[in-house]
Amino acid sequence: MPTPYLVIDGLTKVYERGQVHALRGLSFSVEKGEFLVVIGLSGSGKSTLLRCINRLIEPTEGKIWLDGTDVARLSAKRMRRVRRRIGMIFQQFNLVDRATTVRNVLTGRLGYMPGWRSLLGLFSSQDKQTALANLERVGLRDKAYARVDELSGGQRQRVGIARALMQKPEILLADEPVSALDPATSHSIMQYLEQMNRQDGVTVIASLHFLSLARRYGTRIIALKDGQLVFDGPPKTIDNAKFKEIYGEDAEEVEVR
Amino acid sequence: MSSTPGGTGAPQDRLKVLSRRAFSFLLDWMAWGYVAYCVMYLLNYYWYTVHVDWWGTLTLPSWGWPVVILSTLELAVWCRSLGRSLGQRAIGVALRPVAGERIRLGRRVLRGFLWHLSVPFAPVWIARGEEPLHDRLTQVGLRTETPDPERPGRRAILTQWGFFSLFLAALTMCVGWLIIGINLQVLIRRAPQAGRIWGEMLRPDFRYFTAPDPVFHLRALSYSILDLTVVTVFMALVATVLGGVMAFPLSFLGARNVMGFSPAGWATYGVIRGFFNVFRSIETIIWASIFAIWVGYGTVLAGILALTIHTIAALGKLYSEQVEGVSPGPLEAVWAAGGSRIQVVRHAVIPQVLPSFWAFTLYRWDINVRMATVIALVGGGGIGDMLFYYKNQGDWSKVGAVVMVIVAVVWAMDYISGRLRERIA
Ligand SMILES: Nc1ncnc2c1ncn2[C@@H]1O[C@H](COP(=O)(O)OP(=O)(O)OP(=O)(O)O)[C@@H](O)[C@H]1O
Ligand SMILES: [Mg+2]
């Protein structure tokens, strides 16, 4: 029997400062090609979980099997090689505001470049072609040489997507990719993620705040509460009772159209 | 009201409590030490003017210092035992009885006396991890005091801190007046001499502006004012470029957000930051006097080396503070894409900091031009050589000419670098 693509086994994270138990023995697995949505209240550990998968945060305990290797145990150097297969997009976009759009997109390629070339900023012409093609794909070809601080929030997140595309990722981690955006723009961003998932076969793990978005785009939903798994299943099976359990008794569901 | 007994808890907690206590003592000692010194100074001054000489004296007698130190220690201890001292307020603690609400005065006095007996045994009770002996014997302890949120605070000036600062300010003014008061009369008494010099300087003699002065020699060569001005600006330029080029890579090694991931990284950070701080606190003038002896008195090289060393340290510190202030998002993105530390620096940090690096460098150039005009005083070379030569000759109109050229150059540099900085920002 083939093992799942990503297996999280007993993942625990304790932040030294303040002794916060952000994740408590979390276990689940993700198949290749899934669109997994992580939901949960603020502070439930969603960001911590995503950042543990590519080790931007060091897990305290537990195993993270990605395609048969335990990434929680890799040396820094081997980890870099794994990271370039893992794309990531961020709530705050994490772009260099002063640099041009295409410069930012090209940084997605750094994991594949030898040290001296990247030090001089000598991206190959092929990389530059790919960068422009990826900008074309997210509809920002005409903004390629504009500075990022001239772009709107939605445009910035599309730059973030183009940057992740540069890695040709097998798996994409999206930490609240649309929290800083309005509903209409949110849908357009989520559609790009959906497209990556369907067309390129990229496994997507996205944390979202709105259940309606999670239902609409996820093929599966997991819910965290105080760093523990309180729900794991297809979107349809989240009913009102489940919702109250995840978000607390007083919560009301808000629709994003 | 929560309690922080010094005795219980993990070793590192105990260490924290002890170091907080040491800090509060230090604060009390500093405050009372200043008071004790100033009072001692005033008394000594008074005594001296009455009994020895109406001029007064600025030095304490040999027994003055022990008296100051002893009274500092005593004042601090009694202040800490009888009431709530500044140091205790600063760390938010107060003396409380183990049982009951208030401490009687007698117990406070007793604690003051016992402190003297218990301090020699301090190593014993610290090693055993117990509360201080004097606290245990009098059944009191330092407990954290949480301010009552219901009670409105008094106006800052009416608090104990406020009174104390006013008192310190008044004391400082008294002592300060005594120190400068004697010399102020000179300013008026000798005004005519100064007037003559000012008059000559304001009628500058530009005879040697472009023509070399045949009398003034530096290593058997004569120079004009313009020659040495160019040399001076050049010294500043070379030092700024060299210093900036060296400070640039070092600044990343001295930034927490780039280095602070491994013990080796932290060690490098500490060493580099230490280097910046130590070398920056030694002024260019001092470096110039060191290099003047090392590579030759009055040589341009000595000046350039001195300016460069100080520039490396000063710019390095400014640069690395900029690096620490970058927004962490882009760094995270490059790490996440599989970038190495060098790639993070090159593609996430440098694009963010480059404009402010330029601004700081230009500003530093400005400073270096000004420094370069005076380091000749200690053998650093440059236009200062001419300035001090004419000054020693008493040729004030030539001094005036050199000073005016310096003013023009500094003003021009200030203007240019200011405009450039505006363009960058
Ligand atoms: N660097 C840190 N140091 C200490 N505690 C942290 C740190 N980062 C997160 N935490 C704590 O860990 C817990 C989980 O945080 P996390 O950011 O993973 O939550 P989240 O689900 O992403 O919340 P949000 O929806 O607000 O982004 C929180 O209680 C938070 O306070
Ligand atoms: Mg989060």
Coordinates of N, CA and C in Angstrom, one line a residue, chain B residues 128-288:
Chain B
R128 N 23.1 29.1 49.3 CA 22.1 28.2 49.7 C 20.7 28.5 49.1
G129 N 20.6 29.6 48.4 CA 19.4 29.9 47.7 C 18.3 30.4 48.7
E130 N 18.7 31.0 49.8 CA 17.7 31.5 50.8 C 17.5 33.0 50.6
E131 N 16.4 33.4 51.2 CA 16.2 34.9 51.2 C 17.3 35.5 52.1
P132 N 17.6 36.8 51.9 CA 18.6 37.4 52.7 C 18.4 37.3 54.2
L133 N 19.5 37.1 54.9 CA 19.5 36.8 56.4 C 18.7 37.9 57.1
H134 N 18.9 39.2 56.8 CA 18.3 40.3 57.5 C 16.8 40.2 57.3
D135 N 16.4 39.8 56.1 CA 14.9 39.7 55.8 C 14.3 38.6 56.6
R136 N 15.0 37.5 56.7 CA 14.4 36.4 57.5 C 14.3 36.7 58.9
L137 N 15.4 37.3 59.5 CA 15.4 37.6 60.9 C 14.3 38.6 61.3
T138 N 14.0 39.5 60.4 CA 13.0 40.5 60.8 C 11.6 40.1 60.2
Q139 N 11.6 39.0 59.5 CA 10.3 38.5 59.0 C 9.6 39.4 58.0
V140 N 10.5 40.0 57.1 CA 9.9 40.8 56.0 C 10.5 40.3 54.7
G141 N 10.1 40.8 53.6 CA 10.7 40.5 52.4 C 10.3 41.5 51.3
L142 N 11.1 41.5 50.2 CA 10.7 42.4 49.1 C 9.7 41.7 48.3
R143 N 8.5 42.3 48.2 CA 7.4 41.7 47.4 C 7.0 42.6 46.3
T144 N 6.6 42.0 45.2 CA 6.2 42.9 44.0 C 4.9 43.6 44.4
E145 N 4.9 44.9 44.0 CA 3.8 45.8 44.4 C 3.1 46.1 43.1
T146 N 1.8 45.6 43.0 CA 1.1 46.0 41.8 C 0.3 47.3 42.1
P147 N 0.5 48.3 41.2 CA -0.2 49.5 41.4 C -1.7 49.3 41.4
D148 N -2.4 50.0 42.2 CA -3.9 49.9 42.2 C -4.4 50.7 41.0
P149 N -5.1 50.0 40.1 CA -5.5 50.7 38.9 C -6.7 51.7 39.2
E150 N -7.3 51.5 40.3 CA -8.4 52.4 40.7 C -7.9 53.8 41.1
R151 N -6.8 53.7 41.7 CA -6.3 55.0 42.3 C -5.6 55.8 41.2
P152 N -6.1 57.0 40.9 CA -5.4 57.8 39.9 C -4.0 58.2 40.3
G153 N -3.1 58.2 39.3 CA -1.7 58.6 39.6 C -1.6 60.1 39.9
R154 N -0.6 60.5 40.7 CA -0.4 61.9 41.0 C 0.3 62.5 39.8
R155 N 0.3 63.8 39.7 CA 1.1 64.5 38.7 C 2.5 64.1 38.8
A156 N 3.2 63.8 37.7 CA 4.6 63.3 37.7 C 5.5 64.1 38.6
I157 N 5.3 65.4 38.6 CA 6.2 66.3 39.3 C 6.0 66.2 40.8
L158 N 4.8 65.8 41.2 CA 4.6 65.7 42.7 C 5.0 64.4 43.3
T159 N 5.4 63.5 42.5 CA 5.8 62.2 43.1 C 7.2 62.3 43.7
Q160 N 7.6 61.2 44.4 CA 8.9 61.2 45.0 C 10.0 61.3 43.9
W161 N 9.8 60.7 42.8 CA 10.7 60.8 41.7 C 10.8 62.2 41.3
G162 N 9.7 62.9 41.1 CA 9.7 64.3 40.7 C 10.5 65.2 41.6
F163 N 10.2 65.1 42.9 CA 10.9 65.9 43.9 C 12.4 65.6 43.8
F164 N 12.7 64.3 43.8 CA 14.1 63.9 43.8 C 14.8 64.5 42.5
S165 N 14.2 64.4 41.4 CA 14.9 64.9 40.2 C 15.0 66.4 40.3
L166 N 14.0 67.1 40.8 CA 14.2 68.6 41.0 C 15.4 68.9 41.9
F167 N 15.4 68.1 43.0 CA 16.5 68.3 43.9 C 17.9 68.1 43.2
L168 N 18.0 67.0 42.5 CA 19.2 66.6 41.8 C 19.6 67.8 40.8
A169 N 18.6 68.3 40.1 CA 18.8 69.3 39.1 C 19.4 70.6 39.8
A170 N 18.8 70.9 41.0 CA 19.2 72.1 41.7 C 20.6 71.9 42.2
L171 N 20.9 70.7 42.7 CA 22.2 70.4 43.2 C 23.3 70.5 42.1
T172 N 22.9 70.0 41.0 CA 23.8 70.0 39.8 C 24.1 71.5 39.4
M173 N 23.1 72.3 39.4 CA 23.3 73.7 39.1 C 24.2 74.4 40.1
C174 N 24.0 74.1 41.4 CA 24.9 74.7 42.4 C 26.4 74.4 42.1
V175 N 26.6 73.0 42.0 CA 28.0 72.6 41.9 C 28.5 73.1 40.6
G176 N 27.7 73.0 39.5 CA 28.2 73.5 38.2 C 28.6 75.0 38.3
W177 N 27.8 75.8 38.9 CA 28.1 77.2 39.0 C 29.4 77.4 39.7
L178 N 29.6 76.7 40.8 CA 30.9 76.8 41.5 C 32.1 76.5 40.6
I179 N 31.9 75.5 39.7 CA 33.0 75.1 38.9 C 33.3 76.1 37.8
I180 N 32.2 76.6 37.1 CA 32.5 77.6 36.0 C 32.6 79.0 36.5
G181 N 31.9 79.3 37.7 CA 31.8 80.6 38.1 C 33.1 81.4 38.2
I182 N 34.2 80.7 38.6 CA 35.5 81.3 38.7 C 36.0 81.8 37.3
N183 N 35.7 81.0 36.3 CA 36.3 81.2 35.0 C 35.5 82.2 34.2
L184 N 34.3 82.5 34.6 CA 33.5 83.3 33.7 C 34.0 84.7 33.6
Q185 N 34.6 85.2 34.7 CA 35.1 86.6 34.8 C 36.2 86.8 33.7
V186 N 36.9 85.7 33.4 CA 38.0 85.8 32.5 C 37.5 86.2 31.1
L187 N 36.3 85.7 30.8 CA 35.7 85.9 29.5 C 35.6 87.4 29.3
I188 N 35.2 88.2 30.3 CA 35.1 89.6 30.2 C 36.4 90.3 30.3
R189 N 37.2 89.9 31.3 CA 38.5 90.6 31.6 C 39.4 90.6 30.3
R190 N 39.3 89.5 29.6 CA 40.3 89.4 28.4 C 39.6 89.7 27.1
A191 N 38.5 90.3 27.1 CA 37.7 90.6 25.9 C 38.6 91.4 24.9
P192 N 39.3 92.4 25.3 CA 40.1 93.2 24.3 C 41.0 92.3 23.4
Q193 N 41.8 91.4 24.1 CA 42.7 90.5 23.3 C 41.9 89.8 22.3
A194 N 40.8 89.2 22.7 CA 40.0 88.4 21.8 C 39.5 89.3 20.6
G195 N 39.1 90.5 20.9 CA 38.6 91.4 19.9 C 39.7 91.7 18.9
R196 N 40.9 91.8 19.3 CA 42.0 92.0 18.3 C 42.1 90.8 17.3
I197 N 42.1 89.6 17.9 CA 42.2 88.4 17.1 C 41.0 88.3 16.1
W198 N 39.8 88.5 16.7 CA 38.6 88.5 15.8 C 38.8 89.5 14.6
G199 N 39.2 90.7 15.0 CA 39.4 91.7 14.0 C 40.3 91.2 12.9
E200 N 41.4 90.6 13.3 CA 42.4 90.2 12.2 C 41.9 89.1 11.4
M201 N 41.1 88.1 12.1 CA 40.6 87.0 11.3 C 39.5 87.4 10.3
L202 N 38.8 88.5 10.7 CA 37.8 89.0 9.7 C 38.4 89.8 8.6
R203 N 39.7 90.1 8.7 CA 40.4 90.7 7.5 C 41.3 89.6 6.9
P204 N 40.8 88.6 6.3 CA 41.6 87.4 6.0 C 42.6 87.8 4.9
D205 N 43.7 87.0 5.0 CA 44.8 87.3 4.0 C 44.9 86.1 3.1
F206 N 44.3 86.3 1.9 CA 44.2 85.1 0.9 C 45.5 85.1 0.0
R207 N 46.6 85.6 0.4 CA 47.8 85.7 -0.4 C 48.2 84.3 -0.9
Y208 N 48.1 83.3 0.0 CA 48.5 82.0 -0.4 C 47.4 81.0 -0.7
F209 N 46.3 81.6 -1.3 CA 45.2 80.7 -1.6 C 45.5 79.7 -2.7
T210 N 46.1 80.2 -3.8 CA 46.6 79.3 -4.8 C 48.1 79.2 -4.9
A211 N 48.8 80.3 -4.5 CA 50.2 80.2 -4.6 C 50.8 79.5 -3.3
P212 N 51.7 78.6 -3.4 CA 52.3 78.0 -2.3 C 52.9 79.0 -1.3
D213 N 52.7 78.8 0.0 CA 53.4 79.6 1.0 C 54.8 79.2 1.1
P214 N 55.8 80.1 0.8 CA 57.2 79.7 0.8 C 57.7 79.3 2.2
V215 N 57.0 79.8 3.2 CA 57.6 79.6 4.6 C 57.0 78.3 5.2
F216 N 55.8 78.0 4.9 CA 55.2 76.8 5.4 C 55.6 75.6 4.7
H217 N 56.2 74.7 5.4 CA 56.7 73.4 4.8 C 56.1 72.2 5.4
L218 N 55.9 71.2 4.6 CA 55.6 69.9 5.1 C 56.5 69.0 4.4
R219 N 57.4 68.4 5.2 CA 58.4 67.5 4.6 C 59.1 68.1 3.3
A220 N 59.6 69.3 3.5 CA 60.4 70.0 2.5 C 59.6 70.4 1.3
L221 N 58.2 70.4 1.4 CA 57.4 70.9 0.2 C 56.5 72.0 0.8
S222 N 56.3 73.0 -0.1 CA 55.4 74.0 0.4 C 54.0 73.9 -0.4
Y223 N 53.0 74.3 0.3 CA 51.6 74.1 -0.2 C 50.8 75.4 -0.1
S224 N 49.8 75.5 -1.0 CA 48.9 76.6 -0.9 C 47.6 76.1 -0.1
I225 N 46.8 77.0 0.3 CA 45.6 76.6 1.0 C 44.7 75.7 0.1
L226 N 44.6 76.0 -1.2 CA 43.8 75.2 -2.1 C 44.4 73.7 -2.1
D227 N 45.7 73.6 -2.2 CA 46.3 72.3 -2.3 C 45.8 71.4 -1.1
L228 N 46.0 72.0 0.1 CA 45.7 71.2 1.3 C 44.2 71.0 1.4
T229 N 43.4 71.9 0.9 CA 41.9 71.7 0.9 C 41.6 70.5 0.1
V230 N 42.1 70.4 -1.1 CA 41.9 69.2 -1.9 C 42.3 68.0 -1.2
V231 N 43.5 68.0 -0.6 CA 44.0 66.9 0.1 C 43.0 66.5 1.2
T232 N 42.5 67.5 1.9 CA 41.6 67.2 3.1 C 40.3 66.5 2.6
V233 N 39.7 67.1 1.6 CA 38.5 66.5 1.0 C 38.8 65.1 0.5
F234 N 39.9 64.9 -0.1 CA 40.3 63.6 -0.6 C 40.5 62.6 0.5
M235 N 41.1 63.0 1.6 CA 41.2 62.1 2.8 C 39.9 61.6 3.2
A236 N 38.9 62.6 3.4 CA 37.6 62.2 3.8 C 36.9 61.3 2.8
L237 N 37.1 61.5 1.6 CA 36.5 60.7 0.5 C 37.0 59.3 0.6
V238 N 38.4 59.1 0.6 CA 39.0 57.8 0.7 C 38.5 57.1 1.9
A239 N 38.6 57.8 3.0 CA 38.2 57.1 4.3 C 36.7 56.7 4.3
T240 N 35.9 57.5 3.7 CA 34.5 57.1 3.7 C 34.2 55.9 2.8
V241 N 34.9 55.9 1.6 CA 34.7 54.8 0.7 C 35.3 53.5 1.3
L242 N 36.5 53.6 1.8 CA 37.1 52.4 2.4 C 36.3 51.9 3.6
G243 N 35.9 52.8 4.4 CA 35.1 52.5 5.6 C 33.8 51.9 5.2
G244 N 33.1 52.5 4.3 CA 31.8 52.0 3.9 C 32.0 50.6 3.3
V245 N 33.0 50.4 2.4 CA 33.2 49.1 1.8 C 33.4 48.0 2.8
M246 N 34.2 48.3 3.9 CA 34.5 47.3 4.9 C 33.3 47.1 5.9
A247 N 32.6 48.2 6.1 CA 31.5 48.1 7.1 C 30.3 47.3 6.5
F248 N 30.2 47.4 5.1 CA 29.1 46.8 4.5 C 28.9 45.3 4.8
P249 N 30.0 44.5 4.5 CA 29.8 43.0 4.9 C 29.7 42.8 6.4
L250 N 30.5 43.6 7.1 CA 30.5 43.4 8.6 C 29.1 43.6 9.2
S251 N 28.4 44.6 8.6 CA 27.1 44.9 9.2 C 26.1 43.8 9.2
F252 N 26.2 42.9 8.2 CA 25.3 41.8 8.2 C 25.7 40.8 9.3
L253 N 27.0 40.6 9.5 CA 27.4 39.7 10.6 C 27.0 40.3 12.0
G254 N 26.8 41.6 12.0 CA 26.4 42.2 13.3 C 24.9 42.5 13.4
A255 N 24.1 41.7 12.7 CA 22.7 41.9 12.8 C 22.0 40.6 13.3
R256 N 21.2 40.8 14.3 CA 20.6 39.7 15.0 C 19.7 38.9 14.0
N257 N 18.9 39.6 13.2 CA 18.0 38.8 12.4 C 18.6 38.0 11.3
V258 N 19.9 38.3 11.0 CA 20.6 37.5 10.0 C 21.4 36.4 10.6
M259 N 22.0 36.7 11.8 CA 23.0 35.8 12.4 C 22.3 34.9 13.5
G260 N 21.2 35.4 14.1 CA 20.8 34.7 15.4 C 20.1 33.4 15.2
F261 N 20.7 32.4 14.6 CA 20.1 31.1 14.5 C 20.8 30.0 15.2
S262 N 22.2 30.2 15.3 CA 23.0 29.2 15.8 C 23.9 29.8 16.9
P263 N 24.5 29.0 17.8 CA 25.5 29.5 18.7 C 26.6 30.2 18.0
A264 N 27.1 29.6 16.9 CA 28.2 30.3 16.2 C 27.8 31.6 15.7
G265 N 26.6 31.7 15.2 CA 26.0 33.0 14.7 C 26.0 34.0 15.8
W266 N 25.4 33.6 16.9 CA 25.4 34.5 18.0 C 26.7 35.0 18.5
A267 N 27.7 34.1 18.4 CA 29.1 34.5 18.8 C 29.6 35.5 17.9
T268 N 29.4 35.3 16.6 CA 29.9 36.2 15.6 C 29.2 37.6 15.8
Y269 N 27.9 37.5 16.0 CA 27.2 38.8 16.2 C 27.8 39.5 17.4
G270 N 28.0 38.8 18.5 CA 28.6 39.5 19.7 C 29.9 40.1 19.4
V271 N 30.8 39.4 18.8 CA 32.1 39.9 18.5 C 32.1 41.1 17.6
I272 N 31.3 41.0 16.6 CA 31.2 42.2 15.6 C 30.6 43.4 16.3
R273 N 29.5 43.2 17.0 CA 28.9 44.3 17.7 C 29.8 44.9 18.7
G274 N 30.6 44.0 19.4 CA 31.6 44.5 20.4 C 32.6 45.4 19.7
F275 N 33.1 44.9 18.6 CA 34.1 45.6 17.8 C 33.5 47.0 17.4
F276 N 32.3 47.0 16.9 CA 31.7 48.3 16.5 C 31.7 49.3 17.7
N277 N 31.2 48.8 18.8 CA 31.0 49.6 20.0 C 32.3 50.2 20.5
V278 N 33.3 49.3 20.6 CA 34.5 49.7 21.2 C 35.3 50.7 20.3
F279 N 35.3 50.3 19.0 CA 36.1 51.2 18.1 C 35.4 52.5 17.8
R280 N 34.1 52.5 17.9 CA 33.3 53.7 17.7 C 33.5 54.7 18.8
S281 N 33.6 54.1 20.0 CA 33.7 55.0 21.2 C 35.1 55.6 21.3
I282 N 36.1 55.1 20.6 CA 37.4 55.8 20.5 C 37.3 56.8 19.4
E283 N 37.4 58.1 19.7 CA 37.2 59.1 18.7 C 38.3 59.2 17.7
T284 N 38.0 59.8 16.5 CA 38.9 59.8 15.4 C 40.2 60.5 15.9
I285 N 40.1 61.5 16.7 CA 41.3 62.3 17.2 C 42.2 61.3 17.9
I286 N 41.7 60.4 18.7 CA 42.5 59.5 19.4 C 43.2 58.5 18.4
W287 N 42.4 58.0 17.5 CA 43.0 57.1 16.4 C 44.1 57.8 15.7
A288 N 43.8 59.1 15.4 CA 44.8 59.8 14.6 C 46.1 59.9 15.4

